[in-house]
Amino acid sequence: MYLDGQPSNIAYLDSNVAVSEDLVQKYCNIALSHINSSIKELRRLFLVEDLVDSLKFAVLMWVFTYIGALFNGLTLLILALISLFSIPVIYERHQTQIDHYLALINKNVKNVSELILSKIPGLKRKTD
C-alpha cells in the first residue's frame, strides 16, 4: 500500500462517504420534536399558563442578567469547560455527601414552596 515510501490514499478515495437519506430524516425528526417541545414550553412560560412556573422562569432570567453583567461570554465558556471536566470527578469522590445535601436542599425548597402556595390564594398548581 506504499508507493515511493508514501501511504496510498486510493482506499480512502474509493470509500463511500455519502450520508443516507434515512439517517438525515431520522435526525431531522428528532431535532424537530425537541424544537417543538421547547417552543411549547417557552410559550407556556411566557403566556403564564402556570403562575408559579412563570415566576420561577422570570427569577431565573433576572439572575442570568446579573451573571451576564459580571462575566463576558468567553469567561463563561471557560468556566463551563472547566466545570464540564471537574464536576463529575468531584461528584464521584464525594457522592454520598453531595446526595445527602442535595436531598436536604430539595426537601427544604419543597417545604418552602408548599408554604408559599398555601399562604397566597390563586397560586394553586394546575393538575394535568
Short mmCIF file of N, CA and C in Angstrom, two decimals:
data_model
loop_
_atom_site.label_atom_id
_atom_site.label_comp_id
_atom_site.label_asym_id
_atom_site.label_seq_id
_atom_site.Cartn_x
_atom_site.Cartn_y
_atom_site.Cartn_z
N MET A 1 0.81 -1.20 0.00
CA MET A 1 0.00 0.00 0.00
C MET A 1 0.85 1.26 0.00
N TYR A 2 2.16 1.12 -0.06
CA TYR A 2 3.02 2.30 -0.09
C TYR A 2 3.60 2.46 -1.47
N LEU A 3 3.55 3.67 -1.98
CA LEU A 3 4.18 3.99 -3.24
C LEU A 3 5.29 4.99 -2.97
N ASP A 4 6.48 4.66 -3.29
CA ASP A 4 7.64 5.51 -3.07
C ASP A 4 7.77 5.95 -1.61
N GLY A 5 7.44 5.06 -0.69
CA GLY A 5 7.56 5.38 0.73
C GLY A 5 6.40 6.17 1.30
N GLN A 6 5.41 6.51 0.50
CA GLN A 6 4.25 7.28 0.96
C GLN A 6 3.03 6.36 1.06
N PRO A 7 2.17 6.55 2.04
CA PRO A 7 0.97 5.72 2.13
C PRO A 7 0.01 6.04 0.98
N SER A 8 -0.68 5.04 0.52
CA SER A 8 -1.61 5.21 -0.59
C SER A 8 -2.97 5.67 -0.06
N ASN A 9 -3.54 6.68 -0.68
CA ASN A 9 -4.84 7.21 -0.29
C ASN A 9 -5.95 6.72 -1.21
N ILE A 10 -5.64 5.75 -2.05
CA ILE A 10 -6.63 5.25 -3.00
C ILE A 10 -7.78 4.58 -2.26
N ALA A 11 -7.50 3.89 -1.16
CA ALA A 11 -8.56 3.23 -0.40
C ALA A 11 -9.55 4.26 0.14
N TYR A 12 -9.05 5.42 0.53
CA TYR A 12 -9.94 6.46 1.04
C TYR A 12 -10.75 7.09 -0.08
N LEU A 13 -10.18 7.18 -1.27
CA LEU A 13 -10.89 7.78 -2.39
C LEU A 13 -12.02 6.88 -2.87
N ASP A 14 -11.86 5.58 -2.72
CA ASP A 14 -12.86 4.64 -3.19
C ASP A 14 -13.97 4.38 -2.16
N SER A 15 -13.79 4.82 -0.91
CA SER A 15 -14.80 4.52 0.11
C SER A 15 -16.02 5.42 -0.05
N ASN A 16 -17.16 4.91 0.36
CA ASN A 16 -18.42 5.63 0.25
C ASN A 16 -18.61 6.49 1.50
N VAL A 17 -18.70 7.79 1.32
CA VAL A 17 -18.85 8.70 2.45
C VAL A 17 -20.18 9.45 2.40
N ALA A 18 -21.10 8.99 1.58
CA ALA A 18 -22.40 9.65 1.44
C ALA A 18 -23.26 9.38 2.67
N VAL A 19 -24.05 10.38 3.05
CA VAL A 19 -24.98 10.24 4.16
C VAL A 19 -26.32 9.81 3.59
N SER A 20 -26.89 8.77 4.16
CA SER A 20 -28.14 8.26 3.63
C SER A 20 -29.30 9.18 3.98
N GLU A 21 -30.30 9.16 3.12
CA GLU A 21 -31.48 9.99 3.32
C GLU A 21 -32.25 9.56 4.57
N ASP A 22 -32.27 8.26 4.85
CA ASP A 22 -32.95 7.76 6.04
C ASP A 22 -32.31 8.29 7.33
N LEU A 23 -30.98 8.34 7.35
CA LEU A 23 -30.27 8.85 8.52
C LEU A 23 -30.56 10.33 8.74
N VAL A 24 -30.55 11.10 7.66
CA VAL A 24 -30.86 12.52 7.76
C VAL A 24 -32.29 12.72 8.22
N GLN A 25 -33.23 11.95 7.68
CA GLN A 25 -34.64 12.05 8.07
C GLN A 25 -34.82 11.71 9.55
N LYS A 26 -34.12 10.69 10.02
CA LYS A 26 -34.22 10.28 11.42
C LYS A 26 -33.79 11.41 12.34
N TYR A 27 -32.61 11.98 12.08
CA TYR A 27 -32.11 13.04 12.96
C TYR A 27 -32.88 14.34 12.81
N CYS A 28 -33.43 14.60 11.64
CA CYS A 28 -34.28 15.78 11.47
C CYS A 28 -35.57 15.64 12.27
N ASN A 29 -36.15 14.45 12.29
CA ASN A 29 -37.36 14.22 13.08
C ASN A 29 -37.09 14.36 14.57
N ILE A 30 -35.94 13.87 15.03
CA ILE A 30 -35.57 14.00 16.43
C ILE A 30 -35.38 15.47 16.79
N ALA A 31 -34.66 16.20 15.95
CA ALA A 31 -34.43 17.63 16.20
C ALA A 31 -35.75 18.40 16.18
N LEU A 32 -36.63 18.06 15.25
CA LEU A 32 -37.92 18.73 15.16
C LEU A 32 -38.76 18.51 16.41
N SER A 33 -38.75 17.30 16.95
CA SER A 33 -39.52 17.04 18.16
C SER A 33 -38.96 17.83 19.35
N HIS A 34 -37.63 17.95 19.43
CA HIS A 34 -37.02 18.74 20.51
C HIS A 34 -37.36 20.22 20.37
N ILE A 35 -37.30 20.73 19.15
CA ILE A 35 -37.61 22.14 18.91
C ILE A 35 -39.07 22.43 19.24
N ASN A 36 -39.97 21.55 18.82
CA ASN A 36 -41.40 21.77 19.09
C ASN A 36 -41.70 21.72 20.58
N SER A 37 -41.09 20.79 21.31
CA SER A 37 -41.34 20.72 22.75
C SER A 37 -40.77 21.94 23.46
N SER A 38 -39.62 22.45 23.00
CA SER A 38 -39.04 23.65 23.59
C SER A 38 -39.92 24.87 23.35
N ILE A 39 -40.42 24.99 22.13
CA ILE A 39 -41.31 26.12 21.81
C ILE A 39 -42.59 26.05 22.63
N LYS A 40 -43.14 24.86 22.79
CA LYS A 40 -44.35 24.69 23.58
C LYS A 40 -44.11 25.08 25.04
N GLU A 41 -42.97 24.67 25.60
CA GLU A 41 -42.65 25.00 26.99
C GLU A 41 -42.41 26.50 27.15
N LEU A 42 -41.71 27.13 26.21
CA LEU A 42 -41.49 28.57 26.29
C LEU A 42 -42.79 29.34 26.16
N ARG A 43 -43.68 28.90 25.30
CA ARG A 43 -44.99 29.55 25.17
C ARG A 43 -45.76 29.44 26.48
N ARG A 44 -45.69 28.28 27.12
CA ARG A 44 -46.38 28.07 28.39
C ARG A 44 -45.82 29.01 29.46
N LEU A 45 -44.48 29.20 29.46
CA LEU A 45 -43.87 30.06 30.46
C LEU A 45 -44.13 31.54 30.19
N PHE A 46 -44.02 31.95 28.94
CA PHE A 46 -44.21 33.38 28.61
C PHE A 46 -45.66 33.82 28.71
N LEU A 47 -46.59 32.95 28.40
CA LEU A 47 -48.00 33.32 28.42
C LEU A 47 -48.67 32.99 29.77
N VAL A 48 -47.88 32.69 30.77
CA VAL A 48 -48.30 32.50 32.16
C VAL A 48 -49.45 31.50 32.27
N GLU A 49 -49.22 30.31 31.71
CA GLU A 49 -50.21 29.24 31.88
C GLU A 49 -50.22 28.77 33.33
N ASP A 50 -49.04 28.70 33.94
CA ASP A 50 -48.92 28.36 35.35
C ASP A 50 -48.12 29.49 36.00
N LEU A 51 -48.73 30.21 36.92
CA LEU A 51 -48.11 31.40 37.50
C LEU A 51 -46.82 31.07 38.25
N VAL A 52 -46.79 29.98 38.98
CA VAL A 52 -45.60 29.62 39.75
C VAL A 52 -44.42 29.34 38.83
N ASP A 53 -44.63 28.54 37.80
CA ASP A 53 -43.54 28.23 36.86
C ASP A 53 -43.08 29.48 36.12
N SER A 54 -44.01 30.35 35.76
CA SER A 54 -43.63 31.58 35.06
C SER A 54 -42.83 32.50 35.98
N LEU A 55 -43.18 32.56 37.25
CA LEU A 55 -42.41 33.36 38.20
C LEU A 55 -41.01 32.80 38.41
N LYS A 56 -40.92 31.47 38.48
CA LYS A 56 -39.60 30.84 38.59
C LYS A 56 -38.74 31.18 37.37
N PHE A 57 -39.35 31.12 36.19
CA PHE A 57 -38.63 31.42 34.95
C PHE A 57 -38.19 32.88 34.93
N ALA A 58 -39.06 33.79 35.39
CA ALA A 58 -38.71 35.21 35.42
C ALA A 58 -37.56 35.47 36.39
N VAL A 59 -37.59 34.83 37.55
CA VAL A 59 -36.49 35.00 38.50
C VAL A 59 -35.20 34.43 37.93
N LEU A 60 -35.27 33.30 37.26
CA LEU A 60 -34.09 32.70 36.64
C LEU A 60 -33.50 33.64 35.58
N MET A 61 -34.34 34.24 34.76
CA MET A 61 -33.86 35.17 33.75
C MET A 61 -33.26 36.42 34.39
N TRP A 62 -33.84 36.87 35.50
CA TRP A 62 -33.32 38.03 36.22
C TRP A 62 -31.93 37.72 36.78
N VAL A 63 -31.76 36.51 37.34
CA VAL A 63 -30.45 36.10 37.87
C VAL A 63 -29.43 36.01 36.73
N PHE A 64 -29.86 35.49 35.59
CA PHE A 64 -28.95 35.40 34.44
C PHE A 64 -28.49 36.76 33.95
N THR A 65 -29.31 37.80 34.09
CA THR A 65 -28.87 39.14 33.68
C THR A 65 -27.72 39.62 34.56
N TYR A 66 -27.78 39.32 35.85
CA TYR A 66 -26.69 39.71 36.72
C TYR A 66 -25.44 38.87 36.48
N ILE A 67 -25.61 37.60 36.21
CA ILE A 67 -24.45 36.76 35.88
C ILE A 67 -23.82 37.25 34.58
N GLY A 68 -24.65 37.58 33.60
CA GLY A 68 -24.13 38.10 32.33
C GLY A 68 -23.44 39.44 32.48
N ALA A 69 -23.87 40.25 33.44
CA ALA A 69 -23.23 41.55 33.66
C ALA A 69 -21.86 41.38 34.33
N LEU A 70 -21.69 40.32 35.11
CA LEU A 70 -20.43 40.09 35.81
C LEU A 70 -19.36 39.47 34.92
N PHE A 71 -19.77 38.63 33.99
CA PHE A 71 -18.81 37.90 33.16
C PHE A 71 -19.09 38.18 31.69
N ASN A 72 -18.05 38.10 30.88
CA ASN A 72 -18.29 38.14 29.45
C ASN A 72 -18.46 36.71 28.92
N GLY A 73 -18.79 36.57 27.67
CA GLY A 73 -19.09 35.26 27.10
C GLY A 73 -17.93 34.29 27.14
N LEU A 74 -16.72 34.79 26.88
CA LEU A 74 -15.56 33.91 26.87
C LEU A 74 -15.26 33.38 28.27
N THR A 75 -15.42 34.21 29.28
CA THR A 75 -15.21 33.76 30.65
C THR A 75 -16.22 32.69 31.03
N LEU A 76 -17.48 32.87 30.65
CA LEU A 76 -18.50 31.87 30.93
C LEU A 76 -18.19 30.56 30.20
N LEU A 77 -17.68 30.66 28.98
CA LEU A 77 -17.32 29.47 28.22
C LEU A 77 -16.16 28.73 28.89
N ILE A 78 -15.17 29.45 29.37
CA ILE A 78 -14.04 28.83 30.05
C ILE A 78 -14.49 28.16 31.35
N LEU A 79 -15.35 28.85 32.12
CA LEU A 79 -15.87 28.27 33.36
C LEU A 79 -16.70 27.02 33.08
N ALA A 80 -17.49 27.05 32.02
CA ALA A 80 -18.29 25.88 31.66
C ALA A 80 -17.39 24.71 31.26
N LEU A 81 -16.33 24.98 30.53
CA LEU A 81 -15.41 23.92 30.10
C LEU A 81 -14.69 23.31 31.30
N ILE A 82 -14.24 24.14 32.22
CA ILE A 82 -13.58 23.63 33.42
C ILE A 82 -14.55 22.81 34.25
N SER A 83 -15.79 23.30 34.40
CA SER A 83 -16.80 22.59 35.17
C SER A 83 -17.16 21.26 34.53
N LEU A 84 -17.18 21.22 33.20
CA LEU A 84 -17.53 20.01 32.48
C LEU A 84 -16.62 18.85 32.85
N PHE A 85 -15.35 19.14 33.10
CA PHE A 85 -14.41 18.08 33.41
C PHE A 85 -14.15 17.89 34.91
N SER A 86 -14.40 18.90 35.71
CA SER A 86 -14.09 18.77 37.14
C SER A 86 -15.28 18.32 37.98
N ILE A 87 -16.49 18.73 37.65
CA ILE A 87 -17.65 18.38 38.47
C ILE A 87 -17.90 16.87 38.52
N PRO A 88 -17.82 16.13 37.41
CA PRO A 88 -18.02 14.67 37.52
C PRO A 88 -16.99 13.98 38.43
N VAL A 89 -15.75 14.44 38.40
CA VAL A 89 -14.72 13.84 39.25
C VAL A 89 -15.01 14.14 40.72
N ILE A 90 -15.39 15.37 41.02
CA ILE A 90 -15.72 15.75 42.40
C ILE A 90 -16.94 14.96 42.87
N TYR A 91 -17.93 14.81 42.00
CA TYR A 91 -19.14 14.06 42.38
C TYR A 91 -18.81 12.60 42.66
N GLU A 92 -17.95 11.99 41.85
CA GLU A 92 -17.58 10.59 42.09
C GLU A 92 -16.89 10.41 43.43
N ARG A 93 -16.04 11.35 43.80
CA ARG A 93 -15.30 11.23 45.05
C ARG A 93 -16.16 11.46 46.28
N HIS A 94 -17.14 12.36 46.17
CA HIS A 94 -17.94 12.76 47.33
C HIS A 94 -19.43 12.56 47.08
N GLN A 95 -19.78 11.46 46.44
CA GLN A 95 -21.16 11.23 46.01
C GLN A 95 -22.13 11.15 47.18
N THR A 96 -21.78 10.46 48.25
CA THR A 96 -22.72 10.28 49.36
C THR A 96 -23.02 11.61 50.05
N GLN A 97 -21.99 12.42 50.29
CA GLN A 97 -22.21 13.71 50.93
C GLN A 97 -23.02 14.64 50.04
N ILE A 98 -22.70 14.68 48.76
CA ILE A 98 -23.40 15.56 47.84
C ILE A 98 -24.86 15.15 47.72
N ASP A 99 -25.12 13.85 47.61
CA ASP A 99 -26.50 13.38 47.53
C ASP A 99 -27.28 13.71 48.80
N HIS A 100 -26.63 13.59 49.95
CA HIS A 100 -27.28 13.90 51.22
C HIS A 100 -27.68 15.39 51.27
N TYR A 101 -26.75 16.26 50.94
CA TYR A 101 -27.04 17.70 50.99
C TYR A 101 -28.04 18.13 49.91
N LEU A 102 -27.97 17.51 48.75
CA LEU A 102 -28.95 17.83 47.71
C LEU A 102 -30.36 17.40 48.13
N ALA A 103 -30.47 16.26 48.81
CA ALA A 103 -31.77 15.82 49.30
C ALA A 103 -32.31 16.79 50.35
N LEU A 104 -31.43 17.28 51.23
CA LEU A 104 -31.86 18.26 52.23
C LEU A 104 -32.32 19.56 51.58
N ILE A 105 -31.57 20.02 50.59
CA ILE A 105 -31.94 21.25 49.89
C ILE A 105 -33.26 21.07 49.17
N ASN A 106 -33.43 19.94 48.49
CA ASN A 106 -34.67 19.67 47.78
C ASN A 106 -35.86 19.63 48.73
N LYS A 107 -35.67 19.01 49.89
CA LYS A 107 -36.73 18.92 50.89
C LYS A 107 -37.10 20.31 51.41
N ASN A 108 -36.10 21.13 51.70
CA ASN A 108 -36.37 22.48 52.21
C ASN A 108 -37.04 23.36 51.16
N VAL A 109 -36.61 23.26 49.92
CA VAL A 109 -37.22 24.05 48.85
C VAL A 109 -38.67 23.63 48.64
N LYS A 110 -38.92 22.33 48.70
CA LYS A 110 -40.29 21.84 48.54
C LYS A 110 -41.18 22.32 49.69
N ASN A 111 -40.65 22.30 50.92
CA ASN A 111 -41.42 22.77 52.07
C ASN A 111 -41.74 24.26 51.96
N VAL A 112 -40.76 25.05 51.57
CA VAL A 112 -40.98 26.50 51.42
C VAL A 112 -41.97 26.77 50.29
N SER A 113 -41.88 26.03 49.19
CA SER A 113 -42.81 26.20 48.07
C SER A 113 -44.23 25.89 48.51
N GLU A 114 -44.40 24.80 49.23
CA GLU A 114 -45.74 24.44 49.71
C GLU A 114 -46.27 25.48 50.69
N LEU A 115 -45.40 26.03 51.54
CA LEU A 115 -45.81 27.05 52.48
C LEU A 115 -46.27 28.31 51.76
N ILE A 116 -45.50 28.72 50.75
CA ILE A 116 -45.87 29.92 49.98
C ILE A 116 -47.16 29.68 49.22
N LEU A 117 -47.29 28.51 48.60
CA LEU A 117 -48.52 28.21 47.86
C LEU A 117 -49.74 28.15 48.76
N SER A 118 -49.57 27.70 50.00
CA SER A 118 -50.71 27.63 50.90
C SER A 118 -51.10 29.01 51.43
N LYS A 119 -50.16 29.94 51.51
CA LYS A 119 -50.43 31.27 52.05
C LYS A 119 -51.04 32.23 51.03
N ILE A 120 -50.67 32.08 49.76
CA ILE A 120 -51.12 33.01 48.73
C ILE A 120 -52.27 32.39 47.96
N PRO A 121 -53.46 33.03 47.99
CA PRO A 121 -54.57 32.48 47.22
C PRO A 121 -54.35 32.69 45.72
N GLY A 122 -54.82 31.75 44.94
CA GLY A 122 -54.70 31.86 43.48
C GLY A 122 -53.44 31.25 42.92
N LEU A 123 -52.56 30.77 43.76
CA LEU A 123 -51.32 30.17 43.26
C LEU A 123 -51.37 28.65 43.32
N LYS A 124 -52.54 28.08 43.30
CA LYS A 124 -52.66 26.62 43.30
C LYS A 124 -52.19 26.09 41.95
N ARG A 125 -51.42 25.01 41.99
CA ARG A 125 -50.92 24.40 40.76
C ARG A 125 -52.04 23.75 39.99
N LYS A 126 -51.97 23.91 38.66
CA LYS A 126 -52.93 23.23 37.79
C LYS A 126 -52.50 21.78 37.63
N THR A 127 -53.43 20.88 37.74
CA THR A 127 -53.11 19.45 37.54
C THR A 127 -53.48 19.07 36.12
N ASP A 128 -52.59 18.29 35.49
CA ASP A 128 -52.81 17.86 34.09
C ASP A 128 -53.66 16.63 34.05
#
